[in-house]
mmCIF file of the C-alpha atoms, coordinates in Angstrom:
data_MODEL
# 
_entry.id   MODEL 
# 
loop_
_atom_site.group_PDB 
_atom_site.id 
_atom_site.type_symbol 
_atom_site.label_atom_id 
_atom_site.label_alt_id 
_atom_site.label_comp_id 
_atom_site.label_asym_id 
_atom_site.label_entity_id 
_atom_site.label_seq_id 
_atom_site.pdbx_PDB_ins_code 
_atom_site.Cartn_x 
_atom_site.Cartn_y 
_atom_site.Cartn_z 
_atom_site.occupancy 
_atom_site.B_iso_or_equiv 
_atom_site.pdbx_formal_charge 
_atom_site.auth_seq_id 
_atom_site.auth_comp_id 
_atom_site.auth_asym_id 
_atom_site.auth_atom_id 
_atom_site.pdbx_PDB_model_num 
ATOM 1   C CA . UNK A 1 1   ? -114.423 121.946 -109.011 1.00 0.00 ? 1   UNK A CA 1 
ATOM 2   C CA . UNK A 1 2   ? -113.846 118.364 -110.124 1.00 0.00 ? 2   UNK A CA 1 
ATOM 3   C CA . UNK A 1 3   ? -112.922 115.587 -108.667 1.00 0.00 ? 3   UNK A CA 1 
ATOM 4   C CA . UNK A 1 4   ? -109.600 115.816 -110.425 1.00 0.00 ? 4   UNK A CA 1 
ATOM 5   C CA . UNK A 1 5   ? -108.882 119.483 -109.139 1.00 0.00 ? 5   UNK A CA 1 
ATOM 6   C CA . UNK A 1 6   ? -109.710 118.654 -106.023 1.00 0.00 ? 6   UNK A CA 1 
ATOM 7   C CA . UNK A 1 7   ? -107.407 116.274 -105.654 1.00 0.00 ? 7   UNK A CA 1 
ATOM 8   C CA . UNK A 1 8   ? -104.651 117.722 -107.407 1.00 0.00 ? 8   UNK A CA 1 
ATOM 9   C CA . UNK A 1 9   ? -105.175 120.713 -104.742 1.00 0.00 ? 9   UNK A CA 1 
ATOM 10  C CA . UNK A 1 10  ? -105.431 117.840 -102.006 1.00 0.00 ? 10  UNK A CA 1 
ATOM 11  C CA . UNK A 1 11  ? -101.711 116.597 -103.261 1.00 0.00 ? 11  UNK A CA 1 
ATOM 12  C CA . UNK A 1 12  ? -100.320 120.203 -103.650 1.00 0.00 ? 12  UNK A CA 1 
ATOM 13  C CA . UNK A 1 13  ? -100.976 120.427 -100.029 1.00 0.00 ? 13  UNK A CA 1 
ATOM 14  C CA . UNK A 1 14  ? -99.645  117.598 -99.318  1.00 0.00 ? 14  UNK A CA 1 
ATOM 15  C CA . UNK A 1 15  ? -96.250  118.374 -101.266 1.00 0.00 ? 15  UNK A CA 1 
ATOM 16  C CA . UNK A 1 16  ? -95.961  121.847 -99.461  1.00 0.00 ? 16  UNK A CA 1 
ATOM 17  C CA . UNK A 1 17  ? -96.604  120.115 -96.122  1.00 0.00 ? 17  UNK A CA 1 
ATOM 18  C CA . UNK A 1 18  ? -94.157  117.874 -96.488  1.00 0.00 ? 18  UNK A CA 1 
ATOM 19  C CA . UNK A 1 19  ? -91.605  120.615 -98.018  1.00 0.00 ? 19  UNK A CA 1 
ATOM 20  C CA . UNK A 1 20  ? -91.647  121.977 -94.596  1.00 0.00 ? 20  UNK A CA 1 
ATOM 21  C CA . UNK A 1 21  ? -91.160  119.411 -92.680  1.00 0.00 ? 21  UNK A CA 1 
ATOM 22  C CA . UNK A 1 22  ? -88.689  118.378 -94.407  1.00 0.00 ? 22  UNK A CA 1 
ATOM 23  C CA . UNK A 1 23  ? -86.398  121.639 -94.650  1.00 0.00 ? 23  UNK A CA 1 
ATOM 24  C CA . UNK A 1 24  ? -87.652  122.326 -90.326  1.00 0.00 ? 24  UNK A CA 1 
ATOM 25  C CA . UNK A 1 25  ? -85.897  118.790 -89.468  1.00 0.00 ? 25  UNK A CA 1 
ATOM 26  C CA . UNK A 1 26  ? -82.703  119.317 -91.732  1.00 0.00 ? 26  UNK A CA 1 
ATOM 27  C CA . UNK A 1 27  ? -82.546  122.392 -89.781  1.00 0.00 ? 27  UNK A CA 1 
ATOM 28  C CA . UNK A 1 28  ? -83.253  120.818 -86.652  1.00 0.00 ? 28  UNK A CA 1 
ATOM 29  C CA . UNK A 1 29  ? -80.869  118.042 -87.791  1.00 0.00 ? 29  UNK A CA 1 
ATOM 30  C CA . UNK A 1 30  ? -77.668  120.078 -88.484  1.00 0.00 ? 30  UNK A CA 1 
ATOM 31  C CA . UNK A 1 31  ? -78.279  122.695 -85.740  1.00 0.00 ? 31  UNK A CA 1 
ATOM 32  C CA . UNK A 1 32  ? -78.724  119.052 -82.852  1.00 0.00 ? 32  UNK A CA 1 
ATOM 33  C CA . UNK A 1 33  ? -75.560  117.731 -84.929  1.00 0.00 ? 33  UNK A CA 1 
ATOM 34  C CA . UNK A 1 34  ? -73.057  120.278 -84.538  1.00 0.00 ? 34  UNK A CA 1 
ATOM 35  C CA . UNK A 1 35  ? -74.389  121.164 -80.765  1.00 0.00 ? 35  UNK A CA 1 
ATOM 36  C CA . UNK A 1 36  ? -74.867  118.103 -79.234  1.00 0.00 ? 36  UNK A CA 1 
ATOM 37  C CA . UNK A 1 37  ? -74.346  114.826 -81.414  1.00 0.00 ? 37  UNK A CA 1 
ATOM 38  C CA . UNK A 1 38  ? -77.925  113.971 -81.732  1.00 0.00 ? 38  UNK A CA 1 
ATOM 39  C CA . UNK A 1 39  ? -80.048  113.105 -84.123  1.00 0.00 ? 39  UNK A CA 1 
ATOM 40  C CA . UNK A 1 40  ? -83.246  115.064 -84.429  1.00 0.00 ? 40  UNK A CA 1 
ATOM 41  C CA . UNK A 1 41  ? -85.020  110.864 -84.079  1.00 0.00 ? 41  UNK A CA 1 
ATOM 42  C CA . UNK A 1 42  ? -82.113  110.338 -80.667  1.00 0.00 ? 42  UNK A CA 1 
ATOM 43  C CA . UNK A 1 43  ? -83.603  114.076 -79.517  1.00 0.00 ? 43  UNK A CA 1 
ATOM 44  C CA . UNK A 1 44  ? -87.572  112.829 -80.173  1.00 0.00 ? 44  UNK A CA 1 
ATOM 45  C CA . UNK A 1 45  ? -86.643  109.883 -78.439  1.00 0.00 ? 45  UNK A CA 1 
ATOM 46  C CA . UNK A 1 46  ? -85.021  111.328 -75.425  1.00 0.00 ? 46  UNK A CA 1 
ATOM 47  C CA . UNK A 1 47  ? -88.207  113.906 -75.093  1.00 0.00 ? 47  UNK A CA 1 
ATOM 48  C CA . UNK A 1 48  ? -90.981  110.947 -75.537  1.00 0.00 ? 48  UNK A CA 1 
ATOM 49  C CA . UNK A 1 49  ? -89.360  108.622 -72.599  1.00 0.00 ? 49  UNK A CA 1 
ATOM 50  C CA . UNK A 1 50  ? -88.646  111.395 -70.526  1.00 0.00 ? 50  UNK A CA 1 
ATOM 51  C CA . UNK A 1 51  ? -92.335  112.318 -70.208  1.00 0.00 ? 51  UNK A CA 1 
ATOM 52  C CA . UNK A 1 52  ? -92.689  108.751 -68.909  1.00 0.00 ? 52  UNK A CA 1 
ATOM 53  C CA . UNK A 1 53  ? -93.596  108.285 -64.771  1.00 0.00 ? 53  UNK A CA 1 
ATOM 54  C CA . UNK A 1 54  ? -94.688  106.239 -62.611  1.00 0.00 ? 54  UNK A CA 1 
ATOM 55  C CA . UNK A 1 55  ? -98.758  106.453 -62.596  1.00 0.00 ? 55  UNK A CA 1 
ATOM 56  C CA . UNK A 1 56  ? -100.972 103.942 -64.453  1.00 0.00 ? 56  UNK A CA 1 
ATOM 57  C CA . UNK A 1 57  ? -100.095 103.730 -68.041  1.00 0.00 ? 57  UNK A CA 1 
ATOM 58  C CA . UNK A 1 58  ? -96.955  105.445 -67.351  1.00 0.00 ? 58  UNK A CA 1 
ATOM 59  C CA . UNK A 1 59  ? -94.464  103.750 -68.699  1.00 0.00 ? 59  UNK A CA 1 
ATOM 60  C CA . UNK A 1 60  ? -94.160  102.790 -72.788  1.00 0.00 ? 60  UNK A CA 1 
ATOM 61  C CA . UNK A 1 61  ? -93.162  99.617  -74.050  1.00 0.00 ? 61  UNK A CA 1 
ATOM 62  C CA . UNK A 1 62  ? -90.902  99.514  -77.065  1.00 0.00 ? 62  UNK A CA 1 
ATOM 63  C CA . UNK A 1 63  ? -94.175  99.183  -79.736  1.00 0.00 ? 63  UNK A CA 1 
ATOM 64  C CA . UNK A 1 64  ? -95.692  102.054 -77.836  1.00 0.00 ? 64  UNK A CA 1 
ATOM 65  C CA . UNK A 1 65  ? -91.551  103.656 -77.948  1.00 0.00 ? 65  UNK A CA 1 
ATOM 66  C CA . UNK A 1 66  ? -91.805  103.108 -82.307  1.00 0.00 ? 66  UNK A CA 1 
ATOM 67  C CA . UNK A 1 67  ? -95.541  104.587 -82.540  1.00 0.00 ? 67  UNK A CA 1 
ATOM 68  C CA . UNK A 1 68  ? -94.394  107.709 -80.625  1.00 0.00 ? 68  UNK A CA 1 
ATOM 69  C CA . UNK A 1 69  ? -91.607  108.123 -82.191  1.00 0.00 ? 69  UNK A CA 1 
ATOM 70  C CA . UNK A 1 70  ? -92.734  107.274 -85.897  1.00 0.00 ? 70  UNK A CA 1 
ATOM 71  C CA . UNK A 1 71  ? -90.138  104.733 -86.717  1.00 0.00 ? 71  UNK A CA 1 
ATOM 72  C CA . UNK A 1 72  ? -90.854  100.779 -86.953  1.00 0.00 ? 72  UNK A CA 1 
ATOM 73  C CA . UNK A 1 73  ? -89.701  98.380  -84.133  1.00 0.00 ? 73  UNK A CA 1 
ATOM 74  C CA . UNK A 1 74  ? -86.570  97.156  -85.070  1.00 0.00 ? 74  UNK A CA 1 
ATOM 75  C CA . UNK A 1 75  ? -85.163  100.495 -86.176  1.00 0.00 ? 75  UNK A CA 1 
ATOM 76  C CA . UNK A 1 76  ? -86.616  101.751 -82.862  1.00 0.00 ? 76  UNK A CA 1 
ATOM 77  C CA . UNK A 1 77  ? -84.786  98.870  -81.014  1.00 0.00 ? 77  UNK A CA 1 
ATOM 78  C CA . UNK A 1 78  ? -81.332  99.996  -82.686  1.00 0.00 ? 78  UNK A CA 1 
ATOM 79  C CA . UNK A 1 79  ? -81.867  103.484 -81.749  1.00 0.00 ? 79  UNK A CA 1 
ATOM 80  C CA . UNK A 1 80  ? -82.226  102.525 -78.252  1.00 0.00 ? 80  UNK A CA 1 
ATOM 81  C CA . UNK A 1 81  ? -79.515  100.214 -78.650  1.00 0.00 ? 81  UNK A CA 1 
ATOM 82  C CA . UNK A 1 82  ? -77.055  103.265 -79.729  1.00 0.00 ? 82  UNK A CA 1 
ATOM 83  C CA . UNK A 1 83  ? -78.354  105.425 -77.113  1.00 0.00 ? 83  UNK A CA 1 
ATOM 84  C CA . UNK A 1 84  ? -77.922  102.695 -74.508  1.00 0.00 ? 84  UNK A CA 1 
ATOM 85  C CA . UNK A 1 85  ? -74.498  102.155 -75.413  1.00 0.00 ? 85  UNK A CA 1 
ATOM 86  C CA . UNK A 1 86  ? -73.507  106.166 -75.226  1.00 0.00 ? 86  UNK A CA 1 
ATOM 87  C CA . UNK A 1 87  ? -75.220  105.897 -71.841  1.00 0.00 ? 87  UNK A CA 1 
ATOM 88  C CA . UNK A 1 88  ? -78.180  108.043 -72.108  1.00 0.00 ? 88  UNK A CA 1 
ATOM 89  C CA . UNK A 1 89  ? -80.955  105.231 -72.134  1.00 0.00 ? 89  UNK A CA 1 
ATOM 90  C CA . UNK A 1 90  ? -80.893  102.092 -70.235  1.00 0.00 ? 90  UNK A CA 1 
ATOM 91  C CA . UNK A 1 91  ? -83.770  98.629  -70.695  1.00 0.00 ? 91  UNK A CA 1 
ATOM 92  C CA . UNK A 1 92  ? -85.314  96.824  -67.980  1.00 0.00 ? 92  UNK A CA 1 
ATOM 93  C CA . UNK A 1 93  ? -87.946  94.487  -67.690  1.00 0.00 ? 93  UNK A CA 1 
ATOM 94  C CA . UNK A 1 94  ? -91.705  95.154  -66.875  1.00 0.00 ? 94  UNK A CA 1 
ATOM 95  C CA . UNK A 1 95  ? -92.127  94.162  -63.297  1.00 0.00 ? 95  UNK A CA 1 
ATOM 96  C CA . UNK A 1 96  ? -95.835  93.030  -64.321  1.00 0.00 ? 96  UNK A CA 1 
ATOM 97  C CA . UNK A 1 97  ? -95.116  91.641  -67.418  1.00 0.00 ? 97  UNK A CA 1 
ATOM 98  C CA . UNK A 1 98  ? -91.490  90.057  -67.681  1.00 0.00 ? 98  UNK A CA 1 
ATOM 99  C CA . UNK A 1 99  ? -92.037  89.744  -71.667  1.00 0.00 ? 99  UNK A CA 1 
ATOM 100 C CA . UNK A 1 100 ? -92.245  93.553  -71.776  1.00 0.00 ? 100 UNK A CA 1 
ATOM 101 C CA . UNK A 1 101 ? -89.019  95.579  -71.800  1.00 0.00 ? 101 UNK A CA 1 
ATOM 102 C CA . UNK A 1 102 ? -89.202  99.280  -70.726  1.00 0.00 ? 102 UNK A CA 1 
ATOM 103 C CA . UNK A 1 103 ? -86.732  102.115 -71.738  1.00 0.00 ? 103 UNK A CA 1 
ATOM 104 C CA . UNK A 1 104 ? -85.528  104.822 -69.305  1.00 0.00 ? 104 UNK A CA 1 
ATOM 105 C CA . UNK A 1 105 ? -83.529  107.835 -69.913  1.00 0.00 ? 105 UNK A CA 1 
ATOM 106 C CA . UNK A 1 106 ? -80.400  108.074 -67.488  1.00 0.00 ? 106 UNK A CA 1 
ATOM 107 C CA . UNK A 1 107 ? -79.341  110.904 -65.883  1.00 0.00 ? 107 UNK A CA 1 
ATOM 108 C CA . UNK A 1 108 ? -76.820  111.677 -68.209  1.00 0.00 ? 108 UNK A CA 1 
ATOM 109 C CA . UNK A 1 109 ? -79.581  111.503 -71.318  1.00 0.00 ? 109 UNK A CA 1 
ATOM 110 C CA . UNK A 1 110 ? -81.703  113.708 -69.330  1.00 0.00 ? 110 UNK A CA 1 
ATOM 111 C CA . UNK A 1 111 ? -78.669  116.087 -68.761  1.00 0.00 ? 111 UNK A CA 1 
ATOM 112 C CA . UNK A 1 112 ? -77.919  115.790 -72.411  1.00 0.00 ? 112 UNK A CA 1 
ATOM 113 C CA . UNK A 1 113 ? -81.377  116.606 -73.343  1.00 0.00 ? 113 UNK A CA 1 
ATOM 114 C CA . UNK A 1 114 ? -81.822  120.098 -71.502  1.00 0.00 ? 114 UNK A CA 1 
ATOM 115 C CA . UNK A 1 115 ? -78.229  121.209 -73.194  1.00 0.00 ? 115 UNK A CA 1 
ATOM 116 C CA . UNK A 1 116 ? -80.533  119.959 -75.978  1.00 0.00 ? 116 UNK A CA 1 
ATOM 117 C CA . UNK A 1 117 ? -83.650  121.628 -75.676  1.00 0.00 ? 117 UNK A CA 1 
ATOM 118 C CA . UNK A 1 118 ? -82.703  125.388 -76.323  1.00 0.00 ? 118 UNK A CA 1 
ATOM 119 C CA . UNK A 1 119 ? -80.630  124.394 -79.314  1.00 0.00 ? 119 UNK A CA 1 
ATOM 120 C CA . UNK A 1 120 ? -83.352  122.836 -80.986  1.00 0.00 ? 120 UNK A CA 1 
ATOM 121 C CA . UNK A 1 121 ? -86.106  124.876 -80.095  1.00 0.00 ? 121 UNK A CA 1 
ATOM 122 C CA . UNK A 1 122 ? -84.091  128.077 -81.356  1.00 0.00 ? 122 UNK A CA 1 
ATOM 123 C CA . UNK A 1 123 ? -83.655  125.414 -84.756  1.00 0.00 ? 123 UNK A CA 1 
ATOM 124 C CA . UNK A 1 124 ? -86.804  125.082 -84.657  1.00 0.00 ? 124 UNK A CA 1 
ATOM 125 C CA . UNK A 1 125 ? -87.738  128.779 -84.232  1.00 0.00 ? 125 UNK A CA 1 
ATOM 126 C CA . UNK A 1 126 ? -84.912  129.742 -87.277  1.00 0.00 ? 126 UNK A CA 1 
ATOM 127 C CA . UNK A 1 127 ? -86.744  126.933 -89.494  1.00 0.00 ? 127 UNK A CA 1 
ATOM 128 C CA . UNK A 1 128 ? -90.083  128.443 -89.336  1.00 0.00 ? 128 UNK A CA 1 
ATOM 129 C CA . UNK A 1 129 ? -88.831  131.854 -89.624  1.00 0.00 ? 129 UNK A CA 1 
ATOM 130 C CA . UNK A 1 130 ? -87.850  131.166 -92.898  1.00 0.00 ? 130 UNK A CA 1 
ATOM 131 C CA . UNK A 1 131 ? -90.659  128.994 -94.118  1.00 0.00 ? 131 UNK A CA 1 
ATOM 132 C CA . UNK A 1 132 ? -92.777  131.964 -93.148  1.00 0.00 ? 132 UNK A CA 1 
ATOM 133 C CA . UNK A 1 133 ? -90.719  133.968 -96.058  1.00 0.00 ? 133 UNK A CA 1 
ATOM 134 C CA . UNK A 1 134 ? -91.645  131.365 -98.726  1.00 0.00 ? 134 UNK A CA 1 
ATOM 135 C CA . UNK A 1 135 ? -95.419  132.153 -99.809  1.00 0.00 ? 135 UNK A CA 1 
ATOM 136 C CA . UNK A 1 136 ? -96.459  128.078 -100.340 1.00 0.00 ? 136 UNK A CA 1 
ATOM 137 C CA . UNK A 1 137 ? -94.991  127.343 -96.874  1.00 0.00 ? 137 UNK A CA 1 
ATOM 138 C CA . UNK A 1 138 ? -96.189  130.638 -95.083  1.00 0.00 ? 138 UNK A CA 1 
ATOM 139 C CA . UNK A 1 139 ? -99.791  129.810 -94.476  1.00 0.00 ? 139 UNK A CA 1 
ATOM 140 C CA . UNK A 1 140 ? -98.675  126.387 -92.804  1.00 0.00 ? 140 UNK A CA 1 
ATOM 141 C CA . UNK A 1 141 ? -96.065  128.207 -90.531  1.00 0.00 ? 141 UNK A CA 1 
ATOM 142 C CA . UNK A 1 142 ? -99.397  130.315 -89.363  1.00 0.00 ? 142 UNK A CA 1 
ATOM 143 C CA . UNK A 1 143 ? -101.177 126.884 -88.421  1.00 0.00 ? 143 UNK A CA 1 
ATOM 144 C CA . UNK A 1 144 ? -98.455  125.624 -86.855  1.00 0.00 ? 144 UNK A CA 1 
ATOM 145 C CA . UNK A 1 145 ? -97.747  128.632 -84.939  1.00 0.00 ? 145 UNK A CA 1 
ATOM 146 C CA . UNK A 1 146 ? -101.724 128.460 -83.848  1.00 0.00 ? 146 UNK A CA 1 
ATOM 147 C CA . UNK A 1 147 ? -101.253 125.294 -82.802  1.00 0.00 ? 147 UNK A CA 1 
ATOM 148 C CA . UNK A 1 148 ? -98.724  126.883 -80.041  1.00 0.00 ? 148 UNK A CA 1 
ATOM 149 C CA . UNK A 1 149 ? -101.552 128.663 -78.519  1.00 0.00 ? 149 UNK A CA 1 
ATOM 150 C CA . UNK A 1 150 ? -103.305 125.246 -77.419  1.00 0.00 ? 150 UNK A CA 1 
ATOM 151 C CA . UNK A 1 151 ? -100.351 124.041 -76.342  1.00 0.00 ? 151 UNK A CA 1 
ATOM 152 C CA . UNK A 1 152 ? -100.854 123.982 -72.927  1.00 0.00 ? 152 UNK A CA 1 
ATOM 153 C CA . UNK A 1 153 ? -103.524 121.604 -73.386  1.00 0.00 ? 153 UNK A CA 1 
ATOM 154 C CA . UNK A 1 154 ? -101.789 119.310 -75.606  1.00 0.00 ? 154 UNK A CA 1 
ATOM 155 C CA . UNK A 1 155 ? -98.561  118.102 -74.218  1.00 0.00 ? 155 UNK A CA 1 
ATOM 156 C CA . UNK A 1 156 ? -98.802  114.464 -75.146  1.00 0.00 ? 156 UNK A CA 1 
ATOM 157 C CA . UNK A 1 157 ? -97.088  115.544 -78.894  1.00 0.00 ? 157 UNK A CA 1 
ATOM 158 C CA . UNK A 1 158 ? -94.191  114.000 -81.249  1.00 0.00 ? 158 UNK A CA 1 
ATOM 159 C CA . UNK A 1 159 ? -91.376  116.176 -81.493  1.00 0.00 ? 159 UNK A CA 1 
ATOM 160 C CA . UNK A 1 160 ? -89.848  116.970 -84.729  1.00 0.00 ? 160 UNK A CA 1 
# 
């Protein structure tokens, strides 16, 4: 194989990899949308500071907020901003560090995200179901699915 086939194979991958992503969050997207008036980035940001607590390391400042999330800082900052002013987040300062600013998600977010949670996990489910029809995406769906069975060890993850 050449170099050039190699990498053409490398980028074909790629493309199909990022075909399903992209058609699992529309999914996600429409399904969090009509249910709930989220965002599949507002849900992924609701799940990543509710993991947060109150051991060593436990709370995320807002770089830490934009790496987990995959966004940069500023468009992480107005995301928080929007879900602070529906109520669901709220900002405080670091007690150690008064430069830092910490996010929390109020009880309302937290109620909002378990009405959440079962629509966009059955999204989620419907999504894969049928990539797993499509022949390009099918072996993907398979690794993802794998990926389920070490779940239990890996909980620190980005949701879609």
């Amino acid at each position: 194989m050449t170099a050039d086939a190699a990498l053409t194979g490398l980028a074909d991958g790629w493309y199909a990899l990022s075909l399903l992503h992209d058609r699992i969050e529309a999914h996600i997207e429409r399904a969090l949308q009509s249910g709930h008036d989220l965002s599949v980035r507002e849900y992924s940001l609701l799940v990543v500071l509710s993991r947060q607590h109150d051991g060593p390391g436990g709370h995320l400042r807002m770089n830490q907020v934009a790496e987990a999330v995959v966004l940069s800082q500023s468009a992480t900052t107005r995301l928080v901003s929007r879900l602070e002013d529906r109520g669901l987040l709220q900002r405080y300062l670091c007690p150690d560090d008064r430069r830092g600013i910490y996010t929390d998600v109020t009880p309302a977010g937290l109620d909002l995200l378990e009405q959440a949670r079962p629509t966009h996990d059955a999204a989620l489910a419907g999504a894969l179901g049928q990539a797993a029809a499509d022949p390009e995406l099918a072996p993907l769906v398979a690794a993802v699915e794998a990926l389920n069975t070490h779940g239990a060890r890996h909980r620190d993850y980005r949701p879609v």
